[in-house]
PDB file of C-alpha atoms and ligand atoms in Angstrom:
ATOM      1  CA  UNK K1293       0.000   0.000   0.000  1.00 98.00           C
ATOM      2  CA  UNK K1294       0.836   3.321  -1.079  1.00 98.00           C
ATOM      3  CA  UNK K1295       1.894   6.240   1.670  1.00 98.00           C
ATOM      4  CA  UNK K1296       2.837   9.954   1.937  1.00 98.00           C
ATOM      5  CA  UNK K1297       4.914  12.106   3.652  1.00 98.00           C
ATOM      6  CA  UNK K1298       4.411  13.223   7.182  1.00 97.00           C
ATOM      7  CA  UNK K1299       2.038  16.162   6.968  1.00 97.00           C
ATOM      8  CA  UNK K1300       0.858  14.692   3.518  1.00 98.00           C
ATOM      9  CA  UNK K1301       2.864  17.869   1.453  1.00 98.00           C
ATOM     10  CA  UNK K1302       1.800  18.194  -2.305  1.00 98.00           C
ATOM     11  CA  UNK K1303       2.385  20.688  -5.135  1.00 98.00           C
ATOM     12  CA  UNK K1304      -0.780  23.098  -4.830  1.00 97.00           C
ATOM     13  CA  UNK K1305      -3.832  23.243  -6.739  1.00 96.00           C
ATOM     14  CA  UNK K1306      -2.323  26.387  -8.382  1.00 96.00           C
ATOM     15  CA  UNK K1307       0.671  24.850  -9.409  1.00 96.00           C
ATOM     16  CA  UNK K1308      -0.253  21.765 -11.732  1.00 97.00           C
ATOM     17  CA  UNK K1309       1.667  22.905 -15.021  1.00 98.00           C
ATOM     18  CA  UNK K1310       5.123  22.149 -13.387  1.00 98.00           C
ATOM     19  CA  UNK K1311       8.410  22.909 -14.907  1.00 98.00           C
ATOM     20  CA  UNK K1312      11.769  21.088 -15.052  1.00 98.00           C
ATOM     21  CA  UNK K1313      14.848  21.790 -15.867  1.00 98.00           C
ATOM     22  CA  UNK K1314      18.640  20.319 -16.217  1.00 98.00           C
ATOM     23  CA  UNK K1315      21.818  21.571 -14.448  1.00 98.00           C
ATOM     24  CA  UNK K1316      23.402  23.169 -17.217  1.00 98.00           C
ATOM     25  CA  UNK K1317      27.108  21.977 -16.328  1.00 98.00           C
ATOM     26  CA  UNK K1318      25.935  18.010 -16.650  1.00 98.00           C
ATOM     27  CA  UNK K1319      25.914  18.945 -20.288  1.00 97.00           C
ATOM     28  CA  UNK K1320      23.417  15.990 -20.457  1.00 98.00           C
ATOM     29  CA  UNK K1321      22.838  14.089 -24.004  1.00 96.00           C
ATOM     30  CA  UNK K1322      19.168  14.020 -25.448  1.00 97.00           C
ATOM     31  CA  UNK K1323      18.650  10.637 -24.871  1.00 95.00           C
ATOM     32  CA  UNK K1324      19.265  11.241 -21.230  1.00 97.00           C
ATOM     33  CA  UNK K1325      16.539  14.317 -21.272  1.00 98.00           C
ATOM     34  CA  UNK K1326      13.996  11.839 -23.320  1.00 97.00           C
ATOM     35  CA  UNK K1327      14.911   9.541 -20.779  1.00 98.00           C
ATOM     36  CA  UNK K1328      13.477  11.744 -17.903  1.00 98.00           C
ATOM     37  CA  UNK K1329      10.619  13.296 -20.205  1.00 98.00           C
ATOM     38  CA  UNK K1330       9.184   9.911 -20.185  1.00 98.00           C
ATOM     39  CA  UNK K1331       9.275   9.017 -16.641  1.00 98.00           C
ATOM     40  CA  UNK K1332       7.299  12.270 -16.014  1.00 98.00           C
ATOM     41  CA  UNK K1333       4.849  11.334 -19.012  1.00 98.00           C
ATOM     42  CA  UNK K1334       4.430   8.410 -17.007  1.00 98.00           C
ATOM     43  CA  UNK K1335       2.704  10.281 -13.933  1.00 98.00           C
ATOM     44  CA  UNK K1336       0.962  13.316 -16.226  1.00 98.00           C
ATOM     45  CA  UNK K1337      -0.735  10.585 -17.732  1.00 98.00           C
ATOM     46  CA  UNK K1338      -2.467   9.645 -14.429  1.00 98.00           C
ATOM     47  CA  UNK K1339      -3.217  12.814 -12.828  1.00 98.00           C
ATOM     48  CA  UNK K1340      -3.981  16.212 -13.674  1.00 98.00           C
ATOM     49  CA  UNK K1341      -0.652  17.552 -13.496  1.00 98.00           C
ATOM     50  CA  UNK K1342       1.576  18.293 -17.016  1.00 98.00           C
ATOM     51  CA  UNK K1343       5.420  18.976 -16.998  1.00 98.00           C
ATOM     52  CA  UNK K1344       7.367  21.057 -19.208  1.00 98.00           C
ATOM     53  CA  UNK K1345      11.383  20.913 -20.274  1.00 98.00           C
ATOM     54  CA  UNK K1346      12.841  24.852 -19.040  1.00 98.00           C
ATOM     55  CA  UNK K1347      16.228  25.930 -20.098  1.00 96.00           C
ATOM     56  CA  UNK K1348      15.773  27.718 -16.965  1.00 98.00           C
ATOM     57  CA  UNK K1349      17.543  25.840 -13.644  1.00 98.00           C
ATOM     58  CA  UNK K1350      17.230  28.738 -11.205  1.00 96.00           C
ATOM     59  CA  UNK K1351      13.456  29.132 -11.669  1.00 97.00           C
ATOM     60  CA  UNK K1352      12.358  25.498 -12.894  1.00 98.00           C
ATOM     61  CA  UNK K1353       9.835  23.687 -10.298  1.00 98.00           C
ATOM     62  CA  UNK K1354      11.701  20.628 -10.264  1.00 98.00           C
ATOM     63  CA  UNK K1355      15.993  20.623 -10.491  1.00 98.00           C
ATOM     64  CA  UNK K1356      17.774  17.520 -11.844  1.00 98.00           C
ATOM     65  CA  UNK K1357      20.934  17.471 -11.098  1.00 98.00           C
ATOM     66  CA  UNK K1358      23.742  14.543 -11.137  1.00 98.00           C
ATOM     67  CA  UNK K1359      26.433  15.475  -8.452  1.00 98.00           C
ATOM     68  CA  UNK K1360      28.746  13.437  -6.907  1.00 98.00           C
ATOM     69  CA  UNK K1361      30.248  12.682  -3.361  1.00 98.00           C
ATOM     70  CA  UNK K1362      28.817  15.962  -1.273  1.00 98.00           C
ATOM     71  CA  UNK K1363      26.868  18.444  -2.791  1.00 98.00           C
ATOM     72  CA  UNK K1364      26.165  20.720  -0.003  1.00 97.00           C
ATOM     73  CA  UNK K1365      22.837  19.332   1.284  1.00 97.00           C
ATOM     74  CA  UNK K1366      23.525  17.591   4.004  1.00 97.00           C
ATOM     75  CA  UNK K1367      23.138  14.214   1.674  1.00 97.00           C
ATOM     76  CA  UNK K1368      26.400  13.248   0.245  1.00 98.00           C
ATOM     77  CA  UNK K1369      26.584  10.658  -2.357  1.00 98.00           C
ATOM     78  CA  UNK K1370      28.401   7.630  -1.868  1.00 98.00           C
ATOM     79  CA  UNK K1371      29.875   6.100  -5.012  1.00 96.00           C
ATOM     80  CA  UNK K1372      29.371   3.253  -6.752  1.00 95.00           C
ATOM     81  CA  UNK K1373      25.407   1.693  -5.645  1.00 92.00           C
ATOM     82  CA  UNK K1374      24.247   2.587  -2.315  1.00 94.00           C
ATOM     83  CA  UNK K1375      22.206   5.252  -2.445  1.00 96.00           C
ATOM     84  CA  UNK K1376      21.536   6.301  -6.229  1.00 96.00           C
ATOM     85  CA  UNK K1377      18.965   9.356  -5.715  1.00 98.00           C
ATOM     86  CA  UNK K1378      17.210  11.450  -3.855  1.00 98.00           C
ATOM     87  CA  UNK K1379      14.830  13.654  -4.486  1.00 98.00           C
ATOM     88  CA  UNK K1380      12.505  16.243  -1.360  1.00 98.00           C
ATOM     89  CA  UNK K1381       9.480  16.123  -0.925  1.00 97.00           C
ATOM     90  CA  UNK K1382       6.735  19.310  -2.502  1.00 98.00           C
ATOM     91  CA  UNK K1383       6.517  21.855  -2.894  1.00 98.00           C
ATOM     92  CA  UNK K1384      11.024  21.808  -2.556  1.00 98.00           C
ATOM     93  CA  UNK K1385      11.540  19.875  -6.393  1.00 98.00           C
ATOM     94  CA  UNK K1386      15.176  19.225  -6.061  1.00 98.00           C
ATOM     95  CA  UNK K1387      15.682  15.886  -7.619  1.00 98.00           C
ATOM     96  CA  UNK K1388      19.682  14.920  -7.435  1.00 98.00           C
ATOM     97  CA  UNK K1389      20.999  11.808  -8.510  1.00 98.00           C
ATOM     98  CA  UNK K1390      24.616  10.066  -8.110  1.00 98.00           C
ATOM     99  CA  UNK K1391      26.877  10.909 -11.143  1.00 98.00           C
ATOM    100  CA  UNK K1392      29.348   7.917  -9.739  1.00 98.00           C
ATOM    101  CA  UNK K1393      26.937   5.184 -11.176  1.00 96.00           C
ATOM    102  CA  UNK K1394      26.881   3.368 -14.013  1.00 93.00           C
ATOM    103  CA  UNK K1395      23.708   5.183 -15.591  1.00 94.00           C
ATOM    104  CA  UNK K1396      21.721   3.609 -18.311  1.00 92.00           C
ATOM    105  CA  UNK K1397      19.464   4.351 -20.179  1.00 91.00           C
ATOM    106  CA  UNK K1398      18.173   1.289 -22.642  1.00 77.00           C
ATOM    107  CA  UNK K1399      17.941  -2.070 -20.402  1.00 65.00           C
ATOM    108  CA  UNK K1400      19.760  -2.271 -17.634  1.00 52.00           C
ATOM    109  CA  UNK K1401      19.508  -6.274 -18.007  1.00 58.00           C
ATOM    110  CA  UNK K1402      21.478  -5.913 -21.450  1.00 62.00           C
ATOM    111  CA  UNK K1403      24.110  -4.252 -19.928  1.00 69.00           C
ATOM    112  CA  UNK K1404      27.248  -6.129 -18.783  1.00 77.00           C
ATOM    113  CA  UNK K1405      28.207  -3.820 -16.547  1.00 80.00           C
ATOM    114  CA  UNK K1406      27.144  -5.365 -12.515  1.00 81.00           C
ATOM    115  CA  UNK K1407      26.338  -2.195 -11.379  1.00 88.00           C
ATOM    116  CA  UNK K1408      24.211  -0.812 -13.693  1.00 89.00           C
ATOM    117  CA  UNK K1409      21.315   1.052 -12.750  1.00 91.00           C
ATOM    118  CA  UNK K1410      18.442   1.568 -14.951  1.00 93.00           C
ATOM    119  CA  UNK K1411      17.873   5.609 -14.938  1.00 96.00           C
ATOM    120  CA  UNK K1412      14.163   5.620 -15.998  1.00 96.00           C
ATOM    121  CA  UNK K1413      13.588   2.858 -13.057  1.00 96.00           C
ATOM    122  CA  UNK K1414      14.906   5.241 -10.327  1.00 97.00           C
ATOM    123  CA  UNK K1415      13.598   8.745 -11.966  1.00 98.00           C
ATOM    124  CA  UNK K1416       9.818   7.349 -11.909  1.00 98.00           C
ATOM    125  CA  UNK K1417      10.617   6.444  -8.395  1.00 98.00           C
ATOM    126  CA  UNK K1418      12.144   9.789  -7.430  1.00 98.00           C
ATOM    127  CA  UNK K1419       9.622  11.594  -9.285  1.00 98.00           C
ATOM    128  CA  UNK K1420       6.734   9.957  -7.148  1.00 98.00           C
ATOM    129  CA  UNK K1421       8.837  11.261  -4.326  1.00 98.00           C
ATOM    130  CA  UNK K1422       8.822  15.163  -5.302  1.00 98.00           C
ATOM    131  CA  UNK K1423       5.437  14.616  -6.154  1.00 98.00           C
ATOM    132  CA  UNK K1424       4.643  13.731  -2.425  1.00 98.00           C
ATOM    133  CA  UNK K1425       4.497  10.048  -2.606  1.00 98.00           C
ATOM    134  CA  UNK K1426       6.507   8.038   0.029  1.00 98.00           C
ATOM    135  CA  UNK K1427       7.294   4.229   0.025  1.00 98.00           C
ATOM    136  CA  UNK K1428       4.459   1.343  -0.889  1.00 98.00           C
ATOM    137  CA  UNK K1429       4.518  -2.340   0.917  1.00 98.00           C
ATOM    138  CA  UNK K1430       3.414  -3.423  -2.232  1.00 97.00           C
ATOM    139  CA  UNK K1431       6.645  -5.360  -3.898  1.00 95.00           C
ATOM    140  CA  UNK K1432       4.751  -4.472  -7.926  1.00 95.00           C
ATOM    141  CA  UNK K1433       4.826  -0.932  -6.724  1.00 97.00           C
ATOM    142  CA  UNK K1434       7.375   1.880  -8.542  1.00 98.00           C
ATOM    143  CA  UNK K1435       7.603   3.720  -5.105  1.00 98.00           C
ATOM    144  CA  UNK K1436       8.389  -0.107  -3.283  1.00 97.00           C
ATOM    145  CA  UNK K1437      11.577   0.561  -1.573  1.00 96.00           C
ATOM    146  CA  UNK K1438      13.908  -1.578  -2.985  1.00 90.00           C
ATOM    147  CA  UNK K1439      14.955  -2.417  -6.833  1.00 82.00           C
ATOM    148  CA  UNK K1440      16.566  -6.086  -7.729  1.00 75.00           C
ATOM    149  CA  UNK K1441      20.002  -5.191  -9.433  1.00 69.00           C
ATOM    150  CA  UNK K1442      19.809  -4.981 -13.020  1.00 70.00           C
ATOM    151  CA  UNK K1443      16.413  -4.407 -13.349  1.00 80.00           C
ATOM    152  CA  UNK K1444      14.263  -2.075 -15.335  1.00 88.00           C
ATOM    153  CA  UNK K1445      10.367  -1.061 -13.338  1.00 93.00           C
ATOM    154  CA  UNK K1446       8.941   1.530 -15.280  1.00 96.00           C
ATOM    155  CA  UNK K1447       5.280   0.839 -15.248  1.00 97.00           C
ATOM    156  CA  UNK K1448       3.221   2.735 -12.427  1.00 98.00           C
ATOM    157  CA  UNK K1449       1.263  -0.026 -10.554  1.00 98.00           C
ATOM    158  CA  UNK K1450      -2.495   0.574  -9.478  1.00 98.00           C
ATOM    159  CA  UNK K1451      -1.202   1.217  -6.101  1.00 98.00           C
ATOM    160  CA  UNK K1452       1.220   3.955  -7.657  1.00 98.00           C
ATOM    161  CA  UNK K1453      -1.652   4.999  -9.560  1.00 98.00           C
ATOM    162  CA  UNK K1454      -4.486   4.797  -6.363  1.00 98.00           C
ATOM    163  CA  UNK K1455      -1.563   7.249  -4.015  1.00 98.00           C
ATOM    164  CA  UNK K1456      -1.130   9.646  -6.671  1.00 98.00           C
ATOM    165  CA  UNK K1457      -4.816  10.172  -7.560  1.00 98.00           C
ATOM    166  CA  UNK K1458      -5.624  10.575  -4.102  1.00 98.00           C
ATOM    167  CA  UNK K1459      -3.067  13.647  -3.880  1.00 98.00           C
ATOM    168  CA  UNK K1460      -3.889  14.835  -7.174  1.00 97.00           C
TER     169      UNK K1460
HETATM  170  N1  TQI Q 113      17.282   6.689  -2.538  1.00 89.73           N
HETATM  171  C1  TQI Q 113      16.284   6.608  -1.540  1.00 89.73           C
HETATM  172  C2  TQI Q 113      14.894   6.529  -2.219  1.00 89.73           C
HETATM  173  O1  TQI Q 113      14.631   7.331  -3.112  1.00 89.73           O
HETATM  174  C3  TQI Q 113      16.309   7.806  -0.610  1.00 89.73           C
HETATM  175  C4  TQI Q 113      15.321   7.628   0.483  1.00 89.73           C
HETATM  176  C5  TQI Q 113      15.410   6.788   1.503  1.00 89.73           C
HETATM  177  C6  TQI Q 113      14.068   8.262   0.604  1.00 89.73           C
HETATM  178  N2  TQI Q 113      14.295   6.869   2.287  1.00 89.73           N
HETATM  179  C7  TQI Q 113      13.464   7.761   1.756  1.00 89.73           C
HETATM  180  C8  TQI Q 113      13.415   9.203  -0.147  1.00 89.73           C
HETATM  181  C9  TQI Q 113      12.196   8.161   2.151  1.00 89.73           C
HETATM  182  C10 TQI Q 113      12.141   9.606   0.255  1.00 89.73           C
HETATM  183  C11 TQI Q 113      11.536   9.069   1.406  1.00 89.73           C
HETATM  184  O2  TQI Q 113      14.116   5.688  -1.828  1.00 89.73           O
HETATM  185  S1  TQI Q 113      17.882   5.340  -3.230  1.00 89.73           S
HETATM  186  C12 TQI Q 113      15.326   3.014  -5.164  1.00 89.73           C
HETATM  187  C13 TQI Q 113      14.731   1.659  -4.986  1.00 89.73           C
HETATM  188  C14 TQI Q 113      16.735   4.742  -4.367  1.00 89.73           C
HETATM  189  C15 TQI Q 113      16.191   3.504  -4.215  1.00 89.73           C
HETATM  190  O3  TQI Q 113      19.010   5.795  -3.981  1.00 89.73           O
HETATM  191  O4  TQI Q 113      18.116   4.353  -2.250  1.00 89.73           O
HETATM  192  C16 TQI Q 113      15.025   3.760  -6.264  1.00 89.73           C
HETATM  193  C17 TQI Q 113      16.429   5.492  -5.471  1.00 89.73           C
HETATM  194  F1  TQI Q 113      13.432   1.730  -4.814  1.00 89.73           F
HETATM  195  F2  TQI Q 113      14.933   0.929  -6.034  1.00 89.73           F
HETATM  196  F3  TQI Q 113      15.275   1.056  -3.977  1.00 89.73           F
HETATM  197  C18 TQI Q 113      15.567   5.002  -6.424  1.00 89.73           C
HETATM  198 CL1  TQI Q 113      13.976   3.129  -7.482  1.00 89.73          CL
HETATM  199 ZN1   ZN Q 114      21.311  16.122  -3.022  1.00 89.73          ZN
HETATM  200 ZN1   ZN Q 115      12.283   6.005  -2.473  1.00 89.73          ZN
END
């Protein structure tokens, strides 16, 4: 089962066009942006909510970001696996993930590399987290805590799908 936040926190019912927007110095490829586009397509298409690519950082709702190591918010990286991500909770929108893994971006299972780590996997799961959803018990679940190595979950599950609606 799906849960929130404490204090339940969402974006607010003035705010449902949402922007996003890249660090510029991660200089990231178009397949990585597509990449991200499609993990929020994945939660527009279940709510009311619609986001939109801004060459703007500073004033872009949400922040991606790859940094590595410490990044000055009190939530270092560590390297290779461990944590990969991390994203606040609304109405914040920083969304940071681990530049020391081995990002990718087709099927993590085809890759040969043992710690690979499927990006659109872990930015539908971060995304559910700025969008104010915390963990699920339910093991089909995008927001279930914990991903088998080398695997690729995309696909919202009802329960993904019930938490959202009921914020949104
Ligand atoms: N990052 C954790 C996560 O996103 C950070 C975290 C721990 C967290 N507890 C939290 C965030 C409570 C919000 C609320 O869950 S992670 C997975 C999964 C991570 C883990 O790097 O460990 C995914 C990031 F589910 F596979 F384990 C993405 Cl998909
Ligand atoms: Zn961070
Ligand atoms: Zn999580």
């Amino acid at each position: 089962h799906y849960s929130f936040f404490p204090y339940r926190p969402t974006w607010p019912p003035s705010k449902r066009d949402l922007t996003y927007a890249f660090l510029p110095a991660n200089q990231l490829s178009d397949t990585v942006k597509a990449v991200f586009a499609h993990s929020f397509a994945r939660w527009s298409a279940v709510t009311p909510l619609s986001f939109t690519e801004s060459s703007v950082y500073l004033t872009a709702d949400i922040k991606i970001a790859f940094f590595r190591g410490d990044h000055n918010d009190g939530e270092p990286f560590d390297g290779v696996l461990g944590t990969l991500a991390h994203a606040f909770s609304p109405p914040d929108g920083r969304f940071h993930l681990d530049g020391a893994e081995n990002w990718v971006v087709d099927d993590a299972r085809k890759s040969s590399i043992p710690s690979a780590v499927d990006l659109e996997s872990v930015a539908v799961h971060e995304i559910g987290h700025l969008l104010g959803l915390g963990h699920s018990s339910q093991e089909e679940a995008i927001m279930f805590p914990t991903i088998s190595s080398g695997m690729k979950k995309v696909e919202l599950a009802n329960d993904d799908i019930q938490g959202i609606q009921f914020l949104y």
